[in-house]
């Protein structure tokens, strides 16, 4: 914008300077020539009036020559040509006059009506030719037939106007330079508030809602700055309100979850007793007892998941990290849930890194449980180390891959699989069976027969990010979903 403003300013100044130069040159040239023409006509008329009184008509050639010489002497030795019918005489017998006195001028003078003049170019030089008919002194002012022409050189006037043009043209460069300097100063003055406004806008875009600009003056830029500040105030107020509402929502979820834990504990105890004695109950009562037990367990896991999510939202989660053998941790996680016979494990031995073992167990429980519940066997768990070649960042990463051979995930499901409460398999209904397996949507444990809460994958992703890692979802070429956990390989003894 600065360049456009300076260029526009300079172009306008240049056009103005050129226009002013052209007008000044035209007016000066006209004034110089007009002054010369008036002086030549007046001098010739006065001199002819003095000399013509002594001329007898009709004149002979000698009289005509003497008349031309006297007129020439009285008007500054200009070349004077006197004509009477077929006779012609010149004050300077060596001067060539035919090329300078045109037929048009002679005809105009012969027609009478006073002095006539014409500017001509002869042999590259400018001349002013003034013609005047000599009239009788009686009342009717009849022409006598005697005609006088005075030839005046205009070289001096031409040189004067040319010098004026050169001086004015030489002044264009300083004018343009001055215009450029003024344009830079004006651009700095005009664009400084714009730059400040742009800086404040960028700060606002990066999350600094307290960014404001100073309002100076009452022009359009001041109005724009004022509008920006008002917009920023409204945005900051809205953000504060949203943050307050979000904090209230988190506190509400945490409070509700906390308050539910006490009655759930009692319900779980009663449901456990009912399930233990279900075989002694009638079939309908036994089925109801098992359903109550399963649903109570599912509700308990949902409350635990809500508590965990609320801790992540409140930034209250901390790692209890230590150097851990991942292969042993993965085998223990699979054995704890009875998945050893249902999962093929290909684990690289000796991979030790600093992690929170409990949170890695939560990630494994969700990824493997999700594959078992929604995929098809065989489910494969692979542990490897990436030295940075695949990731391209030069660091070492622990890579845990969980793959199944099921139908896989649709593209829209892959984009939302880590969203909270999102369930890709919406066609399934909640099971009422007594299957004691684990769910991929749970936190520490789940129900393979029941449908998950939709929070498990979100919790797994938050735990991976807490370690500085990431979970990626993909599709196998032969079918089936692939979830890849990537954690930075840290071999030090310090925790996170």
Short mmCIF file of C-alpha atoms in Angstrom, two decimals:
data_model
loop_
_atom_site.label_atom_id
_atom_site.label_comp_id
_atom_site.label_asym_id
_atom_site.label_seq_id
_atom_site.Cartn_x
_atom_site.Cartn_y
_atom_site.Cartn_z
CA UNK A 1 0.00 0.00 0.00
CA UNK A 2 2.90 2.34 0.77
CA UNK A 3 4.34 1.81 -2.71
CA UNK A 4 0.98 2.44 -4.38
CA UNK A 5 0.46 5.59 -2.35
CA UNK A 6 3.94 6.96 -3.16
CA UNK A 7 3.63 6.08 -6.85
CA UNK A 8 0.20 7.73 -7.05
CA UNK A 9 1.48 10.83 -5.29
CA UNK A 10 4.53 11.10 -7.60
CA UNK A 11 2.46 10.52 -10.75
CA UNK A 12 -0.02 13.20 -9.73
CA UNK A 13 2.83 15.59 -8.93
CA UNK A 14 4.52 14.82 -12.25
CA UNK A 15 1.33 15.36 -14.23
CA UNK A 16 0.69 18.60 -12.37
CA UNK A 17 4.24 19.81 -12.95
CA UNK A 18 4.15 18.96 -16.66
CA UNK A 19 0.76 20.61 -17.05
CA UNK A 20 1.90 23.72 -15.20
CA UNK A 21 5.07 23.83 -17.31
CA UNK A 22 3.15 23.56 -20.55
CA UNK A 23 0.71 26.28 -19.52
CA UNK A 24 3.48 28.58 -18.28
CA UNK A 25 5.46 28.10 -21.48
CA UNK A 26 2.42 28.79 -23.63
CA UNK A 27 1.47 31.92 -21.71
CA UNK A 28 5.04 33.22 -21.63
CA UNK A 29 5.58 32.61 -25.32
CA UNK A 30 2.28 34.27 -26.17
CA UNK A 31 3.12 37.26 -24.00
CA UNK A 32 6.58 37.70 -25.53
CA UNK A 33 5.31 37.43 -29.09
CA UNK A 34 2.34 39.68 -28.39
CA UNK A 35 4.61 42.35 -26.97
CA UNK A 36 6.93 42.13 -29.96
CA UNK A 37 4.04 42.24 -32.41
CA UNK A 38 2.44 45.25 -30.75
CA UNK A 39 5.72 47.12 -30.62
CA UNK A 40 6.48 46.35 -34.28
CA UNK A 41 3.02 47.45 -35.46
CA UNK A 42 3.04 50.65 -33.39
CA UNK A 43 6.57 51.59 -34.41
CA UNK A 44 5.84 51.00 -38.09
CA UNK A 45 2.59 52.94 -38.00
CA UNK A 46 4.13 55.96 -36.27
CA UNK A 47 7.20 56.01 -38.50
CA UNK A 48 5.18 55.69 -41.71
CA UNK A 49 2.93 58.52 -40.55
CA UNK A 50 5.96 60.77 -40.17
CA UNK A 51 7.81 59.82 -43.36
CA UNK A 52 4.84 59.42 -45.72
CA UNK A 53 3.93 63.11 -45.48
CA UNK A 54 7.01 64.02 -47.55
CA UNK A 55 6.43 61.44 -50.30
CA UNK A 56 4.94 62.61 -53.57
CA UNK A 57 2.61 60.25 -55.32
CA UNK A 58 3.01 58.56 -57.61
CA UNK A 59 6.62 57.89 -56.48
CA UNK A 60 9.46 56.83 -58.72
CA UNK A 61 11.83 54.02 -57.79
CA UNK A 62 14.36 56.38 -56.22
CA UNK A 63 11.73 58.06 -54.07
CA UNK A 64 10.42 54.68 -53.05
CA UNK A 65 13.89 53.52 -52.01
CA UNK A 66 14.52 56.70 -50.00
CA UNK A 67 11.13 56.21 -48.28
CA UNK A 68 11.98 52.61 -47.31
CA UNK A 69 15.37 53.65 -45.91
CA UNK A 70 13.91 56.44 -43.76
CA UNK A 71 11.23 54.15 -42.37
CA UNK A 72 13.86 51.51 -41.59
CA UNK A 73 16.08 53.99 -39.79
CA UNK A 74 13.21 55.09 -37.56
CA UNK A 75 12.17 51.62 -36.42
CA UNK A 76 15.49 50.18 -35.42
CA UNK A 77 17.07 49.36 -38.78
CA UNK A 78 14.61 46.61 -39.55
CA UNK A 79 14.33 45.52 -43.17
CA UNK A 80 11.62 47.59 -44.81
CA UNK A 81 10.07 46.94 -48.18
CA UNK A 82 8.02 49.67 -49.92
CA UNK A 83 5.76 48.79 -52.81
CA UNK A 84 3.70 50.94 -55.16
CA UNK A 85 1.88 49.12 -57.89
CA UNK A 86 4.68 47.45 -59.91
CA UNK A 87 7.50 49.30 -58.15
CA UNK A 88 9.32 47.84 -55.15
CA UNK A 89 12.19 49.10 -53.02
CA UNK A 90 14.06 47.63 -50.04
CA UNK A 91 15.96 49.39 -47.30
CA UNK A 92 18.64 46.72 -47.55
CA UNK A 93 19.33 46.00 -51.18
CA UNK A 94 21.22 42.81 -50.30
CA UNK A 95 18.40 41.30 -48.27
CA UNK A 96 16.17 38.67 -49.81
CA UNK A 97 12.57 39.43 -49.01
CA UNK A 98 10.45 37.40 -51.40
CA UNK A 99 10.52 34.29 -49.22
CA UNK A 100 9.50 36.21 -46.11
CA UNK A 101 6.63 38.33 -47.43
CA UNK A 102 3.93 35.86 -48.39
CA UNK A 103 1.26 36.36 -51.03
CA UNK A 104 -1.41 36.03 -48.32
CA UNK A 105 0.04 38.96 -46.36
CA UNK A 106 0.37 41.15 -49.49
CA UNK A 107 -3.24 40.44 -50.42
CA UNK A 108 -4.43 41.29 -46.89
CA UNK A 109 -2.53 44.60 -46.92
CA UNK A 110 -3.72 45.48 -50.40
CA UNK A 111 -7.31 44.96 -49.26
CA UNK A 112 -6.82 47.73 -46.71
CA UNK A 113 -8.25 47.81 -43.23
CA UNK A 114 -5.12 48.70 -41.27
CA UNK A 115 -1.93 46.91 -40.28
CA UNK A 116 -1.50 43.21 -40.81
CA UNK A 117 1.20 40.89 -39.49
CA UNK A 118 2.34 37.32 -39.99
CA UNK A 119 4.95 35.06 -38.37
CA UNK A 120 6.97 33.05 -40.87
CA UNK A 121 9.80 30.56 -40.78
CA UNK A 122 12.51 31.25 -43.33
CA UNK A 123 15.70 29.24 -43.59
CA UNK A 124 15.21 27.89 -40.10
CA UNK A 125 14.78 31.27 -38.50
CA UNK A 126 11.53 32.88 -37.20
CA UNK A 127 10.46 36.32 -38.48
CA UNK A 128 7.63 38.73 -37.88
CA UNK A 129 6.42 40.53 -41.01
CA UNK A 130 4.17 43.59 -40.51
CA UNK A 131 2.35 45.11 -43.51
CA UNK A 132 0.69 48.52 -43.56
CA UNK A 133 -1.15 50.35 -46.37
CA UNK A 134 -0.50 54.10 -46.58
CA UNK A 135 -3.74 56.06 -46.67
CA UNK A 136 -4.54 59.66 -47.55
CA UNK A 137 -5.08 62.08 -44.75
CA UNK A 138 -8.54 63.21 -45.96
CA UNK A 139 -11.71 62.10 -44.29
CA UNK A 140 -12.44 58.91 -46.28
CA UNK A 141 -9.06 57.34 -45.45
CA UNK A 142 -8.60 55.95 -48.94
CA UNK A 143 -5.51 53.89 -49.60
CA UNK A 144 -2.88 55.59 -51.67
CA UNK A 145 -1.54 52.43 -53.25
CA UNK A 146 1.68 52.72 -51.29
CA UNK A 147 2.36 49.63 -49.10
CA UNK A 148 5.04 49.21 -46.46
CA UNK A 149 6.34 45.90 -45.02
CA UNK A 150 8.72 45.65 -42.05
CA UNK A 151 10.60 42.38 -41.38
CA UNK A 152 11.68 41.76 -37.79
CA UNK A 153 13.73 38.78 -36.63
CA UNK A 154 12.32 36.75 -33.71
CA UNK A 155 15.49 34.86 -32.76
CA UNK A 156 15.85 36.69 -29.45
CA UNK A 157 12.25 35.96 -28.50
CA UNK A 158 12.66 32.33 -29.49
CA UNK A 159 15.81 32.02 -27.40
CA UNK A 160 14.09 33.66 -24.43
CA UNK A 161 11.12 31.29 -24.53
CA UNK A 162 13.42 28.30 -25.05
CA UNK A 163 15.48 29.35 -22.01
CA UNK A 164 12.28 29.70 -20.02
CA UNK A 165 11.17 26.23 -21.08
CA UNK A 166 14.55 24.73 -20.13
CA UNK A 167 14.45 26.33 -16.68
CA UNK A 168 10.91 25.13 -16.04
CA UNK A 169 11.76 21.61 -17.25
CA UNK A 170 14.80 21.57 -14.99
CA UNK A 171 12.50 22.39 -12.09
CA UNK A 172 10.35 19.30 -12.71
CA UNK A 173 12.96 16.92 -11.25
CA UNK A 174 13.18 18.70 -7.86
CA UNK A 175 9.40 18.92 -7.80
CA UNK A 176 9.06 15.17 -8.36
CA UNK A 177 11.75 14.41 -5.75
CA UNK A 178 10.03 16.69 -3.27
CA UNK A 179 6.70 15.02 -4.08
CA UNK A 180 8.24 11.59 -3.43
CA UNK A 181 9.62 12.75 -0.06
CA UNK A 182 6.28 14.27 0.90
CA UNK A 183 4.54 11.08 -0.25
CA UNK A 184 6.80 8.97 1.97
CA UNK A 185 6.08 11.24 4.92
CA UNK A 186 2.36 11.19 4.18
CA UNK A 187 2.41 7.41 3.73
CA UNK A 188 4.15 6.99 7.07
CA UNK A 189 1.61 9.25 8.76
CA UNK A 190 -1.37 7.56 7.12
CA UNK A 191 -0.16 3.96 7.29
CA UNK A 192 1.19 4.05 10.83
CA UNK A 193 -2.30 3.63 12.32
CA UNK A 194 -3.02 0.94 9.73
CA UNK A 195 0.12 -0.97 10.75
CA UNK A 196 -0.81 -0.69 14.41
CA UNK A 197 -4.31 -1.90 13.60
CA UNK A 198 -2.89 -4.83 11.61
CA UNK A 199 -0.56 -5.74 14.50
CA UNK A 200 -3.44 -5.63 16.95
CA UNK A 201 -5.56 -7.77 14.62
CA UNK A 202 -2.81 -10.41 14.42
CA UNK A 203 -2.46 -10.40 18.20
CA UNK A 204 -6.21 -10.81 18.49
CA UNK A 205 -6.11 -13.71 16.03
CA UNK A 206 -3.43 -15.48 18.11
CA UNK A 207 -5.64 -15.31 21.20
CA UNK A 208 -4.57 -12.05 22.84
CA UNK A 209 -8.06 -10.70 23.41
CA UNK A 210 -6.70 -7.74 25.38
CA UNK A 211 -5.09 -6.24 22.27
CA UNK A 212 -6.30 -2.68 21.60
CA UNK A 213 -5.24 0.28 19.46
CA UNK A 214 -5.05 3.92 20.50
CA UNK A 215 -7.73 6.16 18.99
CA UNK A 216 -6.43 9.53 17.84
CA UNK A 217 -8.36 12.15 15.94
CA UNK A 218 -11.77 12.00 14.37
CA UNK A 219 -11.04 10.78 10.85
CA UNK A 220 -11.94 7.50 9.16
CA UNK A 221 -8.90 5.68 10.62
CA UNK A 222 -9.95 6.77 14.10
CA UNK A 223 -13.44 5.42 13.43
CA UNK A 224 -11.91 2.14 12.24
CA UNK A 225 -9.72 1.90 15.36
CA UNK A 226 -12.71 2.65 17.55
CA UNK A 227 -14.76 -0.06 15.80
CA UNK A 228 -11.89 -2.53 16.24
CA UNK A 229 -11.70 -1.80 19.95
CA UNK A 230 -15.45 -2.21 20.31
CA UNK A 231 -15.29 -5.53 18.45
CA UNK A 232 -12.39 -6.70 20.61
CA UNK A 233 -14.29 -5.70 23.75
CA UNK A 234 -17.34 -7.66 22.62
CA UNK A 235 -15.19 -10.66 21.67
CA UNK A 236 -13.37 -10.57 25.00
CA UNK A 237 -16.66 -10.37 26.87
CA UNK A 238 -18.06 -13.28 24.87
CA UNK A 239 -14.89 -15.30 25.46
CA UNK A 240 -15.02 -14.60 29.17
CA UNK A 241 -18.67 -15.63 29.25
CA UNK A 242 -17.95 -18.82 27.30
CA UNK A 243 -15.01 -19.64 29.57
CA UNK A 244 -17.18 -19.09 32.61
CA UNK A 245 -19.91 -21.31 31.17
CA UNK A 246 -17.34 -23.95 30.25
CA UNK A 247 -15.91 -23.86 33.77
CA UNK A 248 -19.40 -24.18 35.20
CA UNK A 249 -20.09 -27.12 32.88
CA UNK A 250 -16.85 -28.82 33.94
CA UNK A 251 -17.65 -28.26 37.60
CA UNK A 252 -21.16 -29.56 37.03
CA UNK A 253 -19.90 -32.75 35.37
CA UNK A 254 -17.29 -33.24 38.07
CA UNK A 255 -19.79 -32.60 40.86
CA UNK A 256 -22.43 -34.86 39.33
CA UNK A 257 -19.90 -37.61 38.74
CA UNK A 258 -18.59 -37.29 42.25
CA UNK A 259 -22.08 -37.34 43.76
CA UNK A 260 -23.01 -40.39 41.69
CA UNK A 261 -20.10 -42.44 42.92
CA UNK A 262 -21.52 -43.00 46.41
CA UNK A 263 -24.94 -44.36 45.34
CA UNK A 264 -23.25 -46.25 42.51
CA UNK A 265 -20.98 -47.98 44.99
CA UNK A 266 -24.01 -49.19 46.92
CA UNK A 267 -25.80 -50.19 43.71
CA UNK A 268 -22.73 -52.07 42.53
CA UNK A 269 -22.51 -54.00 45.77
CA UNK A 270 -26.17 -54.96 45.64
CA UNK A 271 -25.92 -55.84 41.93
CA UNK A 272 -22.91 -58.05 42.68
CA UNK A 273 -24.84 -59.94 45.33
CA UNK A 274 -27.79 -60.37 42.97
CA UNK A 275 -25.52 -61.66 40.18
CA UNK A 276 -23.91 -64.17 42.56
CA UNK A 277 -27.31 -65.54 43.52
CA UNK A 278 -28.81 -65.31 40.01
CA UNK A 279 -28.59 -69.08 39.47
CA UNK A 280 -30.95 -69.59 42.42
CA UNK A 281 -33.56 -67.18 41.07
CA UNK A 282 -36.33 -67.82 38.54
CA UNK A 283 -35.22 -67.29 34.90
CA UNK A 284 -36.85 -63.87 34.52
CA UNK A 285 -35.49 -62.65 37.85
CA UNK A 286 -32.05 -64.05 37.03
CA UNK A 287 -32.03 -62.24 33.68
CA UNK A 288 -33.09 -59.02 35.39
CA UNK A 289 -30.39 -59.40 38.05
CA UNK A 290 -27.69 -59.87 35.41
CA UNK A 291 -29.02 -56.90 33.43
CA UNK A 292 -28.94 -54.69 36.52
CA UNK A 293 -25.39 -55.80 37.24
CA UNK A 294 -24.19 -55.11 33.69
CA UNK A 295 -25.89 -51.73 33.45
CA UNK A 296 -24.65 -50.70 36.89
CA UNK A 297 -21.11 -51.59 35.88
CA UNK A 298 -21.52 -49.63 32.64
CA UNK A 299 -22.88 -46.60 34.53
CA UNK A 300 -19.97 -46.81 36.94
CA UNK A 301 -17.50 -46.77 34.01
CA UNK A 302 -19.33 -43.83 32.44
CA UNK A 303 -19.01 -41.85 35.68
CA UNK A 304 -15.30 -42.71 35.83
CA UNK A 305 -14.86 -41.56 32.22
CA UNK A 306 -16.68 -38.30 32.89
CA UNK A 307 -14.47 -37.68 35.91
CA UNK A 308 -11.37 -38.34 33.81
CA UNK A 309 -12.49 -36.04 30.97
CA UNK A 310 -13.31 -33.27 33.44
CA UNK A 311 -9.79 -33.56 34.89
CA UNK A 312 -8.30 -33.22 31.40
CA UNK A 313 -10.48 -30.17 30.69
CA UNK A 314 -9.45 -28.58 33.98
CA UNK A 315 -5.74 -29.20 33.20
CA UNK A 316 -5.55 -31.06 36.47
CA UNK A 317 -4.02 -34.27 35.08
CA UNK A 318 -0.38 -35.04 35.86
CA UNK A 319 1.84 -37.89 34.77
CA UNK A 320 3.26 -40.33 37.29
CA UNK A 321 6.02 -41.30 34.90
CA UNK A 322 8.88 -43.71 35.33
CA UNK A 323 11.10 -45.87 33.16
CA UNK A 324 8.91 -48.72 31.99
CA UNK A 325 9.42 -51.83 29.86
CA UNK A 326 6.62 -51.42 27.32
CA UNK A 327 6.56 -55.04 26.19
CA UNK A 328 5.94 -56.21 29.77
CA UNK A 329 3.30 -53.48 30.25
CA UNK A 330 1.43 -54.52 27.12
CA UNK A 331 1.47 -58.21 28.03
CA UNK A 332 0.17 -57.38 31.50
CA UNK A 333 -2.64 -55.23 30.05
CA UNK A 334 -3.75 -58.01 27.70
CA UNK A 335 -3.54 -60.68 30.42
CA UNK A 336 -5.49 -58.56 32.92
CA UNK A 337 -8.47 -58.42 30.56
CA UNK A 338 -8.23 -62.01 29.34
CA UNK A 339 -7.27 -60.97 25.80
CA UNK A 340 -4.05 -62.97 25.51
CA UNK A 341 -5.68 -65.73 23.47
CA UNK A 342 -7.74 -63.29 21.34
CA UNK A 343 -4.90 -60.97 20.32
CA UNK A 344 -1.72 -61.66 18.37
CA UNK A 345 1.11 -59.71 20.01
CA UNK A 346 4.30 -58.90 18.10
CA UNK A 347 6.30 -56.99 20.71
CA UNK A 348 9.85 -55.72 20.36
CA UNK A 349 11.65 -56.68 23.56
CA UNK A 350 13.76 -54.29 25.61
CA UNK A 351 11.90 -51.09 24.70
CA UNK A 352 12.19 -48.96 27.84
CA UNK A 353 10.94 -45.40 28.02
CA UNK A 354 9.58 -42.90 30.53
CA UNK A 355 5.78 -43.23 30.65
CA UNK A 356 2.90 -43.34 33.10
CA UNK A 357 2.21 -47.05 33.18
CA UNK A 358 -1.42 -46.69 34.28
CA UNK A 359 -2.23 -44.27 31.48
CA UNK A 360 -0.54 -46.46 28.87
CA UNK A 361 -2.72 -49.30 30.16
CA UNK A 362 -5.80 -47.09 29.61
CA UNK A 363 -4.71 -46.39 26.01
CA UNK A 364 -4.13 -50.10 25.30
CA UNK A 365 -7.46 -51.06 26.88
CA UNK A 366 -9.35 -48.64 24.65
CA UNK A 367 -7.51 -49.38 21.39
CA UNK A 368 -7.51 -53.16 21.72
CA UNK A 369 -11.02 -53.28 23.22
CA UNK A 370 -12.31 -51.16 20.33
CA UNK A 371 -10.69 -53.52 17.79
CA UNK A 372 -12.14 -56.61 19.48
CA UNK A 373 -15.63 -55.14 19.77
CA UNK A 374 -15.97 -53.51 16.34
CA UNK A 375 -13.38 -55.35 14.21
CA UNK A 376 -12.90 -58.94 13.22
CA UNK A 377 -10.14 -61.38 14.17
CA UNK A 378 -7.29 -61.63 14.02
CA UNK A 379 -6.47 -58.50 16.04
CA UNK A 380 -2.75 -57.72 16.00
CA UNK A 381 -0.78 -55.60 18.46
CA UNK A 382 2.68 -54.57 17.23
CA UNK A 383 5.36 -52.72 19.21
CA UNK A 384 8.31 -51.18 17.37
CA UNK A 385 10.71 -48.23 17.46
CA UNK A 386 10.90 -45.54 14.79
CA UNK A 387 14.26 -43.76 14.58
CA UNK A 388 12.66 -40.74 12.87
CA UNK A 389 12.82 -41.98 9.29
CA UNK A 390 9.07 -42.33 8.92
CA UNK A 391 8.07 -39.33 11.02
CA UNK A 392 10.70 -37.15 9.42
CA UNK A 393 11.49 -35.19 12.61
CA UNK A 394 14.78 -36.90 13.45
CA UNK A 395 13.65 -38.09 16.94
CA UNK A 396 13.07 -41.61 18.16
CA UNK A 397 9.50 -42.78 18.72
CA UNK A 398 7.81 -45.79 20.23
CA UNK A 399 5.17 -47.05 17.81
CA UNK A 400 2.28 -49.24 18.98
CA UNK A 401 -0.01 -50.45 16.21
CA UNK A 402 -3.39 -52.10 16.80
CA UNK A 403 -4.96 -53.59 13.66
CA UNK A 404 -8.03 -55.73 12.98
CA UNK A 405 -9.55 -57.39 9.93
CA UNK A 406 -13.06 -56.01 10.23
CA UNK A 407 -14.96 -53.72 7.86
CA UNK A 408 -12.89 -50.72 8.92
CA UNK A 409 -14.06 -47.17 9.39
CA UNK A 410 -15.76 -44.92 6.85
CA UNK A 411 -13.87 -41.68 6.01
CA UNK A 412 -16.30 -39.54 8.00
CA UNK A 413 -15.97 -41.92 10.97
CA UNK A 414 -12.15 -41.71 10.82
CA UNK A 415 -12.40 -37.94 11.06
CA UNK A 416 -14.62 -38.09 14.17
CA UNK A 417 -13.50 -41.27 15.91
CA UNK A 418 -11.76 -39.28 18.67
CA UNK A 419 -14.70 -36.92 19.25
CA UNK A 420 -16.41 -37.21 22.60
CA UNK A 421 -19.57 -39.30 22.68
CA UNK A 422 -19.15 -40.22 19.01
CA UNK A 423 -20.13 -43.81 18.18
CA UNK A 424 -19.43 -45.08 14.71
CA UNK A 425 -21.43 -48.28 15.19
CA UNK A 426 -24.78 -46.65 15.90
CA UNK A 427 -26.73 -49.61 14.56
CA UNK A 428 -25.77 -51.77 17.51
CA UNK A 429 -28.04 -51.89 20.52
CA UNK A 430 -26.90 -52.22 24.07
CA UNK A 431 -26.37 -55.80 25.12
CA UNK A 432 -27.95 -57.20 28.21
CA UNK A 433 -25.76 -60.24 28.43
CA UNK A 434 -23.23 -61.11 31.04
CA UNK A 435 -20.08 -61.12 28.92
CA UNK A 436 -17.26 -59.98 31.14
CA UNK A 437 -14.87 -58.79 28.43
CA UNK A 438 -13.55 -55.22 28.16
CA UNK A 439 -14.79 -52.44 25.98
CA UNK A 440 -12.83 -50.19 23.70
CA UNK A 441 -14.86 -47.21 24.92
CA UNK A 442 -14.03 -47.58 28.58
CA UNK A 443 -11.35 -46.12 30.74
CA UNK A 444 -9.58 -48.75 32.77
CA UNK A 445 -11.98 -51.56 31.97
CA UNK A 446 -15.23 -52.07 30.13
CA UNK A 447 -17.93 -54.42 28.99
CA UNK A 448 -17.37 -56.13 25.74
CA UNK A 449 -21.02 -57.00 25.47
CA UNK A 450 -22.38 -53.52 26.12
CA UNK A 451 -22.00 -50.48 23.97
CA UNK A 452 -19.37 -47.99 25.20
CA UNK A 453 -19.89 -44.46 26.36
CA UNK A 454 -18.17 -42.85 23.38
CA UNK A 455 -15.50 -41.32 25.64
CA UNK A 456 -12.88 -44.06 25.54
CA UNK A 457 -11.09 -42.98 22.35
CA UNK A 458 -11.13 -39.34 23.45
CA UNK A 459 -9.54 -40.35 26.78
CA UNK A 460 -6.95 -42.45 24.97
CA UNK A 461 -6.00 -39.49 22.75
CA UNK A 462 -5.74 -37.13 25.74
CA UNK A 463 -3.44 -39.60 27.50
CA UNK A 464 -1.26 -39.88 24.39
CA UNK A 465 -1.01 -36.08 24.14
CA UNK A 466 -0.15 -35.91 27.83
CA UNK A 467 2.94 -38.00 26.98
CA UNK A 468 3.78 -35.74 24.02
CA UNK A 469 2.51 -38.33 21.56
CA UNK A 470 -0.37 -38.85 19.16
CA UNK A 471 -2.83 -41.50 17.99
CA UNK A 472 -3.49 -41.86 14.26
CA UNK A 473 -6.22 -43.86 12.58
CA UNK A 474 -5.93 -45.47 9.17
CA UNK A 475 -7.22 -48.25 6.96
CA UNK A 476 -5.53 -51.51 5.99
CA UNK A 477 -5.26 -52.25 2.27
CA UNK A 478 -6.80 -55.65 2.89
CA UNK A 479 -9.54 -54.26 5.12
CA UNK A 480 -9.78 -53.36 8.75
CA UNK A 481 -8.90 -50.34 10.87
CA UNK A 482 -5.41 -49.51 12.13
CA UNK A 483 -4.80 -47.34 15.18
CA UNK A 484 -1.20 -46.20 15.69
CA UNK A 485 0.05 -44.82 19.00
CA UNK A 486 3.27 -42.80 18.76
CA UNK A 487 5.11 -41.85 21.95
CA UNK A 488 8.51 -40.13 22.17
CA UNK A 489 11.25 -42.52 23.27
CA UNK A 490 12.69 -41.07 26.48
CA UNK A 491 15.31 -43.22 28.18
CA UNK A 492 16.11 -40.89 31.11
CA UNK A 493 15.09 -41.58 34.65
CA UNK A 494 13.15 -38.30 35.05
CA UNK A 495 9.36 -38.24 34.85
CA UNK A 496 7.15 -35.87 32.98
#
